[in-house]
Amino acid sequence: MNPQKHAVVVGAGLAGLATAVGLRHVGGWRVTVLESAPEFGPVGSGISMYPNAMRALAALGFEEQLNALPPFEVGHQLRATNGDELTRVDGATVRDLWGGQIYGFHRAHLHELLRSGLPDDAVRVGVRITGAAPGPNAKWSVRSHGTTVIDDADLVIAADGIDSPLRIQHWPDLPRAVYTGSTAWRGISPFLPEQERSIVQTFGTGAEFGFLPLTDGRTYWYASAATAPGVREPDERAALLARYAGWHDPIPRLIEASDAILHHDIYALPEVPQSLVSGRLVLVGDAGHAMTPHLGQGGCTALEDAVVLASEIASSPDDVDSALTRYDAQRRPRVSELAQIAEGIRAHSHESGEAGTQERNRTWPLLPAAEIYRTSADVANWFPPTIVNA
């Protein structure tokens, strides 16, 4: 009998946990997740889960939990800052265009769901991995500040985020993450606006605001604007209310009602590596393809990565190198394209100036809604492979 192989996942965010869950479905493999944070907590804000991500979750073994969610049919609206509707599609049209519904989750709830797919002893916290290298007998070691933490890894998955030390080590010539020119605020409001359940995106000049209902009955909102990096205010709520003063209801009320407001400058990788694989080290999620959030696909593509990697390992569990080659061939073209689309949307909404805003407000109501949403439909209509052992 062949000895059990060992996969080491560095990072216990959405990408890392999802990848670990996927590999747990592969016979003959055990998984260890190493997380730098000292403990898990209810951190983060909301996340939009497009149909491609919901299918990925189902493929990872969470179909029963997803089927237990309450009915969640939401439409989609684009508006001007005064509230004028630029275009709208109802929930049925969203389902037809995108092959399913968009769900809003609190990140902490999604994290808990993924964590439930792993045994307690599979995850170690308080371990900051700073390097990984091949050793004897095709085994890799992972290290923390020069101390070897694990020395028998058959596969190392770098899920350690946009500033991944493992990516920097093994792809030293790849440009580091850069500031995109936009900053973002996020929050959770305890109420749902008095209107039909919809995802609403409002576009101004150099700024936007969006909100969507969460599965728990609250509202997740986000705002972004073109600014210099590193600017912080003593009272972020007051500054944000001033920035979005005059924008249509319920935007000010959502900001005012939020318990906490997160503010992060938006960084992205300027390019995806020529390969997401280096030996037995593979990049997933933001470690490999951190993109701007303007397409809503950062977390979604991380879940896709997890399913594809597990599926390829399962199809040839004794030929890891070939599985990684196939993973790279599948994932790199898709995430490269989506990163470019996301940056294009950010640039169009934040850098087009007043003339661009007026042109958008004039032309969008004249276009068929399906045409405006076509790009998102193409993105959302991704279907995962099945994780089946050879």
mmCIF file of C-alpha atoms in Angstrom:
data_model
loop_
_atom_site.group_PDB
_atom_site.id
_atom_site.type_symbol
_atom_site.label_atom_id
_atom_site.label_comp_id
_atom_site.label_asym_id
_atom_site.label_seq_id
_atom_site.Cartn_x
_atom_site.Cartn_y
_atom_site.Cartn_z
ATOM 1 C CA MET A 1 0.000 0.000 0.000
ATOM 2 C CA ASN A 2 1.331 3.443 -0.930
ATOM 3 C CA PRO A 3 1.977 5.707 2.069
ATOM 4 C CA GLN A 4 -0.389 8.607 2.553
ATOM 5 C CA LYS A 5 0.735 11.811 0.861
ATOM 6 C CA HIS A 6 0.878 15.109 2.735
ATOM 7 C CA ALA A 7 -0.408 18.461 1.435
ATOM 8 C CA VAL A 8 0.513 21.573 3.405
ATOM 9 C CA VAL A 9 -1.673 24.639 2.928
ATOM 10 C CA VAL A 10 -0.146 27.948 4.014
ATOM 11 C CA GLY A 11 -2.937 30.345 4.991
ATOM 12 C CA ALA A 12 -6.388 29.695 6.444
ATOM 13 C CA GLY A 13 -8.368 32.328 4.614
ATOM 14 C CA LEU A 14 -11.103 31.385 2.159
ATOM 15 C CA ALA A 15 -8.622 30.156 -0.459
ATOM 16 C CA GLY A 16 -6.623 28.062 1.978
ATOM 17 C CA LEU A 17 -9.555 26.465 3.776
ATOM 18 C CA ALA A 18 -11.366 25.719 0.513
ATOM 19 C CA THR A 19 -8.258 24.097 -0.952
ATOM 20 C CA ALA A 20 -7.772 22.025 2.189
ATOM 21 C CA VAL A 21 -11.394 20.882 2.088
ATOM 22 C CA GLY A 22 -11.020 19.918 -1.569
ATOM 23 C CA LEU A 23 -7.872 17.905 -0.954
ATOM 24 C CA ARG A 24 -9.555 16.121 1.959
ATOM 25 C CA HIS A 25 -11.816 14.541 -0.662
ATOM 26 C CA VAL A 26 -8.813 13.034 -2.435
ATOM 27 C CA GLY A 27 -8.035 9.505 -1.299
ATOM 28 C CA GLY A 28 -4.524 8.849 -0.044
ATOM 29 C CA TRP A 29 -3.861 12.443 1.041
ATOM 30 C CA ARG A 30 -3.814 14.174 4.410
ATOM 31 C CA VAL A 31 -3.839 17.940 4.805
ATOM 32 C CA THR A 32 -2.260 20.359 7.249
ATOM 33 C CA VAL A 33 -3.247 24.039 7.262
ATOM 34 C CA LEU A 34 -0.838 26.556 8.793
ATOM 35 C CA GLU A 35 -2.242 29.976 9.725
ATOM 36 C CA SER A 36 -0.221 32.925 11.005
ATOM 37 C CA ALA A 37 -3.049 34.465 13.059
ATOM 38 C CA PRO A 38 -3.085 33.335 16.686
ATOM 39 C CA GLU A 39 -6.789 32.516 16.572
ATOM 40 C CA PHE A 40 -9.858 32.667 14.357
ATOM 41 C CA GLY A 41 -12.399 35.402 14.895
ATOM 42 C CA PRO A 42 -15.427 37.007 13.228
ATOM 43 C CA VAL A 43 -13.348 39.303 11.047
ATOM 44 C CA GLY A 44 -14.133 40.855 7.695
ATOM 45 C CA SER A 45 -17.269 42.165 6.120
ATOM 46 C CA GLY A 46 -19.502 40.825 3.368
ATOM 47 C CA ILE A 47 -18.795 38.954 0.174
ATOM 48 C CA SER A 48 -20.892 38.405 -2.937
ATOM 49 C CA MET A 49 -21.004 34.800 -4.029
ATOM 50 C CA TYR A 50 -21.774 34.536 -7.723
ATOM 51 C CA PRO A 51 -23.239 31.318 -9.173
ATOM 52 C CA ASN A 52 -19.773 30.070 -10.154
ATOM 53 C CA ALA A 53 -18.706 30.306 -6.501
ATOM 54 C CA MET A 54 -21.895 28.647 -5.243
ATOM 55 C CA ARG A 55 -21.268 25.745 -7.628
ATOM 56 C CA ALA A 56 -17.694 25.517 -6.368
ATOM 57 C CA LEU A 57 -18.941 25.318 -2.764
ATOM 58 C CA ALA A 58 -21.324 22.549 -3.741
ATOM 59 C CA ALA A 59 -18.493 20.650 -5.456
ATOM 60 C CA LEU A 60 -16.462 20.933 -2.246
ATOM 61 C CA GLY A 61 -19.161 19.015 -0.400
ATOM 62 C CA PHE A 62 -21.400 21.766 0.987
ATOM 63 C CA GLU A 63 -24.431 21.192 -1.229
ATOM 64 C CA GLU A 64 -26.631 20.166 1.727
ATOM 65 C CA GLN A 65 -25.835 23.360 3.643
ATOM 66 C CA LEU A 66 -26.443 25.495 0.548
ATOM 67 C CA ASN A 67 -29.781 23.810 -0.118
ATOM 68 C CA ALA A 68 -30.804 24.680 3.452
ATOM 69 C CA LEU A 69 -30.398 28.412 2.804
ATOM 70 C CA PRO A 70 -33.646 30.408 2.676
ATOM 71 C CA PRO A 71 -34.978 31.435 -0.752
ATOM 72 C CA PHE A 72 -32.709 34.202 -1.947
ATOM 73 C CA GLU A 73 -33.725 35.662 -5.282
ATOM 74 C CA VAL A 74 -32.297 39.122 -5.836
ATOM 75 C CA GLY A 75 -32.307 41.426 -8.797
ATOM 76 C CA HIS A 76 -29.643 43.885 -9.844
ATOM 77 C CA GLN A 77 -29.847 47.643 -10.340
ATOM 78 C CA LEU A 78 -27.439 50.299 -11.584
ATOM 79 C CA ARG A 79 -28.169 53.863 -10.489
ATOM 80 C CA ALA A 80 -26.935 57.430 -10.737
ATOM 81 C CA THR A 81 -26.069 59.318 -7.551
ATOM 82 C CA ASN A 82 -29.479 61.052 -7.486
ATOM 83 C CA GLY A 83 -31.199 57.660 -7.503
ATOM 84 C CA ASP A 84 -32.174 57.627 -11.180
ATOM 85 C CA GLU A 85 -32.280 54.059 -12.411
ATOM 86 C CA LEU A 86 -29.833 53.400 -15.243
ATOM 87 C CA THR A 87 -30.817 49.775 -15.742
ATOM 88 C CA ARG A 88 -32.407 46.917 -13.847
ATOM 89 C CA VAL A 89 -32.870 43.172 -14.082
ATOM 90 C CA ASP A 90 -35.118 41.179 -11.775
ATOM 91 C CA GLY A 91 -34.152 38.025 -9.914
ATOM 92 C CA ALA A 92 -35.510 35.704 -12.594
ATOM 93 C CA THR A 93 -33.453 37.450 -15.257
ATOM 94 C CA VAL A 94 -30.331 37.252 -13.093
ATOM 95 C CA ARG A 95 -30.930 33.524 -12.734
ATOM 96 C CA ASP A 96 -31.389 33.101 -16.481
ATOM 97 C CA LEU A 97 -28.369 35.234 -17.414
ATOM 98 C CA TRP A 98 -25.963 33.926 -14.812
ATOM 99 C CA GLY A 99 -27.229 30.374 -14.396
ATOM 100 C CA GLY A 100 -28.114 30.889 -10.737
ATOM 101 C CA GLN A 101 -28.468 33.439 -7.976
ATOM 102 C CA ILE A 102 -25.962 35.706 -6.269
ATOM 103 C CA TYR A 103 -25.806 35.188 -2.508
ATOM 104 C CA GLY A 104 -24.482 37.655 0.020
ATOM 105 C CA PHE A 105 -22.540 36.095 2.904
ATOM 106 C CA HIS A 106 -20.741 37.564 5.857
ATOM 107 C CA ARG A 107 -17.135 36.464 5.364
ATOM 108 C CA ALA A 108 -17.034 35.077 8.883
ATOM 109 C CA HIS A 109 -20.017 32.823 8.150
ATOM 110 C CA LEU A 110 -18.413 31.548 4.954
ATOM 111 C CA HIS A 111 -15.171 30.976 6.839
ATOM 112 C CA GLU A 112 -17.058 28.949 9.471
ATOM 113 C CA LEU A 113 -18.700 26.862 6.768
ATOM 114 C CA LEU A 114 -15.368 25.985 5.176
ATOM 115 C CA ARG A 115 -13.774 25.366 8.563
ATOM 116 C CA SER A 116 -16.525 22.846 9.343
ATOM 117 C CA GLY A 117 -15.232 20.700 6.482
ATOM 118 C CA LEU A 118 -11.942 20.036 8.274
ATOM 119 C CA PRO A 119 -11.103 18.187 11.490
ATOM 120 C CA ASP A 120 -9.815 20.359 14.310
ATOM 121 C CA ASP A 121 -6.344 18.848 14.208
ATOM 122 C CA ALA A 122 -5.902 19.730 10.523
ATOM 123 C CA VAL A 123 -5.433 23.447 11.268
ATOM 124 C CA ARG A 124 -2.577 24.982 13.250
ATOM 125 C CA VAL A 125 -2.711 28.660 14.175
ATOM 126 C CA GLY A 126 0.043 31.036 15.198
ATOM 127 C CA VAL A 127 2.479 29.657 12.619
ATOM 128 C CA ARG A 128 3.890 32.272 10.222
ATOM 129 C CA ILE A 129 5.499 30.524 7.253
ATOM 130 C CA THR A 130 8.276 32.487 5.573
ATOM 131 C CA GLY A 131 9.719 29.979 3.125
ATOM 132 C CA ALA A 132 9.467 26.574 1.465
ATOM 133 C CA ALA A 133 12.000 24.470 -0.405
ATOM 134 C CA PRO A 134 12.402 20.994 -1.938
ATOM 135 C CA GLY A 135 14.382 18.418 -0.045
ATOM 136 C CA PRO A 136 15.312 14.732 -0.313
ATOM 137 C CA ASN A 137 12.943 12.190 -1.909
ATOM 138 C CA ALA A 138 10.770 14.872 -3.558
ATOM 139 C CA LYS A 139 9.647 16.066 -0.125
ATOM 140 C CA TRP A 140 9.328 19.778 0.614
ATOM 141 C CA SER A 141 9.930 21.589 3.869
ATOM 142 C CA VAL A 142 8.167 24.704 5.063
ATOM 143 C CA ARG A 143 9.927 27.087 7.410
ATOM 144 C CA SER A 144 9.127 29.861 9.852
ATOM 145 C CA HIS A 145 11.977 32.366 10.144
ATOM 146 C CA GLY A 146 14.553 29.668 9.473
ATOM 147 C CA THR A 147 12.978 26.981 11.659
ATOM 148 C CA THR A 148 11.599 23.954 9.840
ATOM 149 C CA VAL A 149 7.928 23.448 10.696
ATOM 150 C CA ILE A 150 7.163 20.531 8.354
ATOM 151 C CA ASP A 151 9.660 18.511 6.312
ATOM 152 C CA ASP A 152 7.530 15.863 4.596
ATOM 153 C CA ALA A 153 5.228 17.827 2.284
ATOM 154 C CA ASP A 154 4.431 16.231 -1.061
ATOM 155 C CA LEU A 155 2.638 19.423 -2.065
ATOM 156 C CA VAL A 156 2.742 22.985 -0.725
ATOM 157 C CA ILE A 157 -0.176 25.316 -1.434
ATOM 158 C CA ALA A 158 0.525 29.024 -1.058
ATOM 159 C CA ALA A 159 -2.758 30.575 0.050
ATOM 160 C CA ASP A 160 -1.007 33.307 2.004
ATOM 161 C CA GLY A 161 -2.521 36.333 0.329
ATOM 162 C CA ILE A 162 -1.546 39.231 -1.859
ATOM 163 C CA ASP A 163 1.837 39.733 -0.180
ATOM 164 C CA SER A 164 2.582 35.998 -0.151
ATOM 165 C CA PRO A 165 6.109 35.330 1.158
ATOM 166 C CA LEU A 166 6.110 32.052 -0.776
ATOM 167 C CA ARG A 167 5.291 33.801 -4.052
ATOM 168 C CA ILE A 168 7.969 36.399 -3.407
ATOM 169 C CA GLN A 169 10.503 33.633 -2.670
ATOM 170 C CA HIS A 170 9.770 31.478 -5.695
ATOM 171 C CA TRP A 171 8.769 34.176 -8.188
ATOM 172 C CA PRO A 172 11.353 36.854 -7.269
ATOM 173 C CA ASP A 173 11.048 38.668 -10.600
ATOM 174 C CA LEU A 174 7.253 39.010 -10.429
ATOM 175 C CA PRO A 175 6.214 42.591 -9.628
ATOM 176 C CA ARG A 176 4.878 43.103 -6.119
ATOM 177 C CA ALA A 177 1.321 44.220 -5.483
ATOM 178 C CA VAL A 178 0.685 47.829 -6.519
ATOM 179 C CA TYR A 179 -1.808 50.451 -5.440
ATOM 180 C CA THR A 180 -4.578 50.649 -8.028
ATOM 181 C CA GLY A 181 -5.482 54.277 -7.412
ATOM 182 C CA SER A 182 -8.655 53.429 -5.488
ATOM 183 C CA THR A 183 -9.513 52.904 -1.838
ATOM 184 C CA ALA A 184 -12.489 51.030 -0.394
ATOM 185 C CA TRP A 185 -14.740 51.088 2.649
ATOM 186 C CA ARG A 186 -16.949 48.197 3.759
ATOM 187 C CA GLY A 187 -19.601 47.727 6.389
ATOM 188 C CA ILE A 188 -22.574 45.697 7.568
ATOM 189 C CA SER A 189 -25.849 47.456 8.305
ATOM 190 C CA PRO A 190 -28.450 45.771 10.541
ATOM 191 C CA PHE A 191 -31.372 46.699 8.302
ATOM 192 C CA LEU A 192 -32.511 45.926 4.778
ATOM 193 C CA PRO A 193 -33.609 48.928 2.689
ATOM 194 C CA GLU A 194 -37.338 49.347 2.182
ATOM 195 C CA GLN A 195 -37.384 48.097 -1.368
ATOM 196 C CA GLU A 196 -37.286 44.890 -3.336
ATOM 197 C CA ARG A 197 -34.306 42.663 -2.607
ATOM 198 C CA SER A 198 -31.635 43.756 -5.052
ATOM 199 C CA ILE A 199 -27.971 44.311 -5.518
ATOM 200 C CA VAL A 200 -27.692 48.044 -6.103
ATOM 201 C CA GLN A 201 -24.627 49.727 -7.585
ATOM 202 C CA THR A 202 -24.482 53.510 -7.782
ATOM 203 C CA PHE A 203 -21.862 55.284 -9.876
ATOM 204 C CA GLY A 204 -20.645 58.837 -9.455
ATOM 205 C CA THR A 205 -17.596 60.657 -10.732
ATOM 206 C CA GLY A 206 -14.529 58.851 -9.445
ATOM 207 C CA ALA A 207 -16.560 56.923 -6.868
ATOM 208 C CA GLU A 208 -19.180 54.234 -6.437
ATOM 209 C CA PHE A 209 -21.332 52.677 -3.746
ATOM 210 C CA GLY A 210 -22.974 49.258 -3.698
ATOM 211 C CA PHE A 211 -25.063 47.179 -1.347
ATOM 212 C CA LEU A 212 -26.691 43.759 -1.291
ATOM 213 C CA PRO A 213 -28.727 41.693 1.155
ATOM 214 C CA LEU A 214 -26.994 39.037 3.229
ATOM 215 C CA THR A 215 -28.416 35.607 3.937
ATOM 216 C CA ASP A 216 -28.740 36.562 7.621
ATOM 217 C CA GLY A 217 -31.105 39.489 6.950
ATOM 218 C CA ARG A 218 -28.578 42.317 7.161
ATOM 219 C CA THR A 219 -27.115 44.454 4.381
ATOM 220 C CA TYR A 220 -23.515 44.430 3.195
ATOM 221 C CA TRP A 221 -22.336 47.668 1.629
ATOM 222 C CA TYR A 222 -19.122 48.835 0.049
ATOM 223 C CA ALA A 223 -17.827 52.119 -1.294
ATOM 224 C CA SER A 224 -14.781 52.930 -3.358
ATOM 225 C CA ALA A 225 -13.216 56.087 -4.682
ATOM 226 C CA ALA A 226 -10.139 57.318 -6.496
ATOM 227 C CA THR A 227 -7.801 58.760 -3.854
ATOM 228 C CA ALA A 228 -4.186 58.855 -2.788
ATOM 229 C CA PRO A 229 -3.153 55.804 -0.743
ATOM 230 C CA GLY A 230 -2.758 55.836 3.015
ATOM 231 C CA VAL A 231 -5.272 58.592 3.765
ATOM 232 C CA ARG A 232 -7.119 57.897 7.017
ATOM 233 C CA GLU A 233 -9.515 60.067 8.968
ATOM 234 C CA PRO A 234 -9.976 60.307 12.751
ATOM 235 C CA ASP A 235 -13.680 59.638 12.195
ATOM 236 C CA GLU A 236 -14.068 57.431 9.113
ATOM 237 C CA ARG A 237 -17.860 57.389 9.394
ATOM 238 C CA ALA A 238 -18.147 61.174 9.382
ATOM 239 C CA ALA A 239 -15.671 61.473 6.520
ATOM 240 C CA LEU A 240 -17.545 58.862 4.510
ATOM 241 C CA LEU A 241 -20.890 60.535 5.146
ATOM 242 C CA ALA A 242 -19.396 63.796 3.914
ATOM 243 C CA ARG A 243 -17.921 62.129 0.829
ATOM 244 C CA TYR A 244 -21.270 60.545 -0.106
ATOM 245 C CA ALA A 245 -23.454 63.452 0.992
ATOM 246 C CA GLY A 246 -26.221 64.004 -1.533
ATOM 247 C CA TRP A 247 -26.166 60.437 -2.829
ATOM 248 C CA HIS A 248 -29.553 58.780 -2.895
ATOM 249 C CA ASP A 249 -31.246 57.007 -0.004
ATOM 250 C CA PRO A 250 -30.507 54.582 1.652
ATOM 251 C CA ILE A 251 -26.762 55.183 1.193
ATOM 252 C CA PRO A 252 -26.337 57.658 4.085
ATOM 253 C CA ARG A 253 -28.530 55.513 6.345
ATOM 254 C CA LEU A 254 -26.506 52.381 5.600
ATOM 255 C CA ILE A 255 -23.280 54.152 6.532
ATOM 256 C CA GLU A 256 -24.797 55.670 9.674
ATOM 257 C CA ALA A 257 -26.274 52.381 10.915
ATOM 258 C CA SER A 258 -23.126 50.258 10.581
ATOM 259 C CA ASP A 259 -21.382 49.098 13.750
ATOM 260 C CA ALA A 260 -17.919 49.146 12.206
ATOM 261 C CA ILE A 261 -16.445 50.511 8.997
ATOM 262 C CA LEU A 262 -13.420 48.864 7.414
ATOM 263 C CA HIS A 263 -11.142 50.962 5.217
ATOM 264 C CA HIS A 264 -8.544 49.380 2.961
ATOM 265 C CA ASP A 265 -6.594 50.715 0.016
ATOM 266 C CA ILE A 266 -7.047 48.501 -3.024
ATOM 267 C CA TYR A 267 -3.888 46.743 -4.129
ATOM 268 C CA ALA A 268 -3.624 44.169 -6.915
ATOM 269 C CA LEU A 269 -0.975 42.145 -8.671
ATOM 270 C CA PRO A 270 -0.100 43.903 -11.940
ATOM 271 C CA GLU A 271 0.226 40.551 -13.675
ATOM 272 C CA VAL A 272 -0.439 36.873 -13.109
ATOM 273 C CA PRO A 273 2.732 34.723 -13.064
ATOM 274 C CA GLN A 274 3.692 32.891 -16.244
ATOM 275 C CA SER A 275 2.963 29.776 -14.214
ATOM 276 C CA LEU A 276 1.044 29.334 -10.970
ATOM 277 C CA VAL A 277 3.303 26.387 -10.165
ATOM 278 C CA SER A 278 6.951 26.126 -9.111
ATOM 279 C CA GLY A 279 7.965 22.531 -8.521
ATOM 280 C CA ARG A 280 5.599 21.154 -5.887
ATOM 281 C CA LEU A 281 4.522 24.657 -4.820
ATOM 282 C CA VAL A 282 1.244 26.015 -6.220
ATOM 283 C CA LEU A 283 -0.425 29.411 -5.854
ATOM 284 C CA VAL A 284 -4.132 29.783 -5.112
ATOM 285 C CA GLY A 285 -6.342 32.799 -4.516
ATOM 286 C CA ASP A 286 -4.810 36.225 -3.967
ATOM 287 C CA ALA A 287 -1.330 34.733 -3.669
ATOM 288 C CA GLY A 288 -1.482 34.025 -7.394
ATOM 289 C CA HIS A 289 -3.965 36.448 -8.897
ATOM 290 C CA ALA A 290 -5.026 39.226 -6.539
ATOM 291 C CA MET A 291 -7.450 41.407 -8.504
ATOM 292 C CA THR A 292 -9.511 44.492 -7.765
ATOM 293 C CA PRO A 293 -12.941 43.789 -6.229
ATOM 294 C CA HIS A 294 -14.898 45.536 -8.982
ATOM 295 C CA LEU A 295 -15.941 42.316 -10.697
ATOM 296 C CA GLY A 296 -16.808 40.613 -7.416
ATOM 297 C CA GLN A 297 -14.636 37.613 -8.265
ATOM 298 C CA GLY A 298 -11.671 37.615 -5.887
ATOM 299 C CA GLY A 299 -13.151 35.154 -3.417
ATOM 300 C CA CYS A 300 -15.122 33.365 -6.117
ATOM 301 C CA THR A 301 -12.039 32.502 -8.168
ATOM 302 C CA ALA A 302 -10.265 31.300 -5.015
ATOM 303 C CA LEU A 303 -13.027 28.727 -4.568
ATOM 304 C CA GLU A 304 -12.687 27.769 -8.233
ATOM 305 C CA ASP A 305 -8.941 27.254 -7.705
ATOM 306 C CA ALA A 306 -9.656 24.897 -4.813
ATOM 307 C CA VAL A 307 -12.017 22.695 -6.805
ATOM 308 C CA VAL A 308 -9.836 22.503 -9.913
ATOM 309 C CA LEU A 309 -6.695 21.688 -7.928
ATOM 310 C CA ALA A 310 -8.445 18.951 -5.944
ATOM 311 C CA SER A 311 -10.022 17.544 -9.096
ATOM 312 C CA GLU A 312 -6.699 17.345 -10.932
ATOM 313 C CA ILE A 313 -4.915 15.767 -7.954
ATOM 314 C CA ALA A 314 -7.757 13.256 -7.597
ATOM 315 C CA SER A 315 -7.569 12.291 -11.279
ATOM 316 C CA SER A 316 -3.900 11.325 -10.970
ATOM 317 C CA PRO A 317 -2.981 11.184 -7.263
ATOM 318 C CA ASP A 318 0.331 9.444 -7.974
ATOM 319 C CA ASP A 319 1.437 11.965 -10.595
ATOM 320 C CA VAL A 320 1.346 15.277 -8.779
ATOM 321 C CA ASP A 321 3.495 17.111 -11.305
ATOM 322 C CA SER A 322 1.131 16.363 -14.193
ATOM 323 C CA ALA A 323 -1.842 17.368 -12.035
ATOM 324 C CA LEU A 324 -0.219 20.715 -11.273
ATOM 325 C CA THR A 325 0.535 21.291 -14.945
ATOM 326 C CA ARG A 326 -3.125 20.749 -15.788
ATOM 327 C CA TYR A 327 -4.227 23.009 -12.928
ATOM 328 C CA ASP A 328 -2.038 25.816 -14.241
ATOM 329 C CA ALA A 329 -3.272 25.342 -17.804
ATOM 330 C CA GLN A 330 -6.877 25.658 -16.658
ATOM 331 C CA ARG A 331 -6.627 28.435 -14.109
ATOM 332 C CA ARG A 332 -4.095 30.906 -15.473
ATOM 333 C CA PRO A 333 -6.014 31.973 -18.609
ATOM 334 C CA ARG A 334 -9.257 32.453 -16.686
ATOM 335 C CA VAL A 335 -7.877 34.402 -13.743
ATOM 336 C CA SER A 336 -5.717 36.543 -16.038
ATOM 337 C CA GLU A 337 -8.769 37.524 -18.064
ATOM 338 C CA LEU A 338 -10.902 38.216 -14.997
ATOM 339 C CA ALA A 339 -8.184 40.366 -13.416
ATOM 340 C CA GLN A 340 -8.051 42.480 -16.573
ATOM 341 C CA ILE A 341 -11.830 42.851 -16.648
ATOM 342 C CA ALA A 342 -11.929 43.840 -12.975
ATOM 343 C CA GLU A 343 -9.286 46.518 -13.460
ATOM 344 C CA GLY A 344 -11.094 47.776 -16.563
ATOM 345 C CA ILE A 345 -14.306 48.200 -14.573
ATOM 346 C CA ARG A 346 -12.439 50.013 -11.785
ATOM 347 C CA ALA A 347 -10.711 52.345 -14.224
ATOM 348 C CA HIS A 348 -13.933 53.078 -16.122
ATOM 349 C CA SER A 349 -15.901 53.898 -12.972
ATOM 350 C CA HIS A 350 -13.137 55.839 -11.191
ATOM 351 C CA GLU A 351 -11.096 57.527 -13.891
ATOM 352 C CA SER A 352 -13.548 58.581 -16.616
ATOM 353 C CA GLY A 353 -14.229 62.014 -15.092
ATOM 354 C CA GLU A 354 -17.395 64.078 -15.193
ATOM 355 C CA ALA A 355 -17.780 63.682 -18.958
ATOM 356 C CA GLY A 356 -17.639 59.921 -18.593
ATOM 357 C CA THR A 357 -20.231 60.015 -15.816
ATOM 358 C CA GLN A 358 -22.627 62.056 -17.945
ATOM 359 C CA GLU A 359 -22.118 59.755 -20.916
ATOM 360 C CA ARG A 360 -22.783 56.672 -18.767
ATOM 361 C CA ASN A 361 -25.936 58.185 -17.290
ATOM 362 C CA ARG A 362 -27.180 59.058 -20.765
ATOM 363 C CA THR A 363 -26.399 55.857 -22.640
ATOM 364 C CA TRP A 364 -26.958 53.040 -20.146
ATOM 365 C CA PRO A 365 -30.753 53.507 -19.945
ATOM 366 C CA LEU A 366 -30.857 53.142 -23.739
ATOM 367 C CA LEU A 367 -29.085 49.770 -23.809
ATOM 368 C CA PRO A 368 -30.748 46.381 -23.341
ATOM 369 C CA ALA A 369 -30.074 45.258 -19.784
ATOM 370 C CA ALA A 370 -28.801 41.885 -20.968
ATOM 371 C CA GLU A 371 -26.078 43.633 -22.972
ATOM 372 C CA ILE A 372 -24.825 45.530 -19.922
ATOM 373 C CA TYR A 373 -24.747 42.372 -17.822
ATOM 374 C CA ARG A 374 -23.293 40.112 -20.498
ATOM 375 C CA THR A 375 -19.711 40.216 -19.196
ATOM 376 C CA SER A 376 -20.810 39.242 -15.694
ATOM 377 C CA ALA A 377 -22.942 36.486 -17.180
ATOM 378 C CA ASP A 378 -19.951 35.019 -19.004
ATOM 379 C CA VAL A 379 -17.953 35.108 -15.782
ATOM 380 C CA ALA A 380 -20.677 33.522 -13.641
ATOM 381 C CA ASN A 381 -21.361 30.674 -16.048
ATOM 382 C CA TRP A 382 -18.354 28.641 -14.926
ATOM 383 C CA PHE A 383 -19.032 25.055 -13.880
ATOM 384 C CA PRO A 384 -16.691 23.078 -11.632
ATOM 385 C CA PRO A 385 -15.204 19.690 -12.401
ATOM 386 C CA THR A 386 -16.098 16.766 -10.173
ATOM 387 C CA ILE A 387 -13.560 15.637 -7.584
ATOM 388 C CA VAL A 388 -13.282 11.925 -8.394
ATOM 389 C CA ASN A 389 -10.366 9.657 -7.565
ATOM 390 C CA ALA A 390 -8.801 7.773 -10.462
#
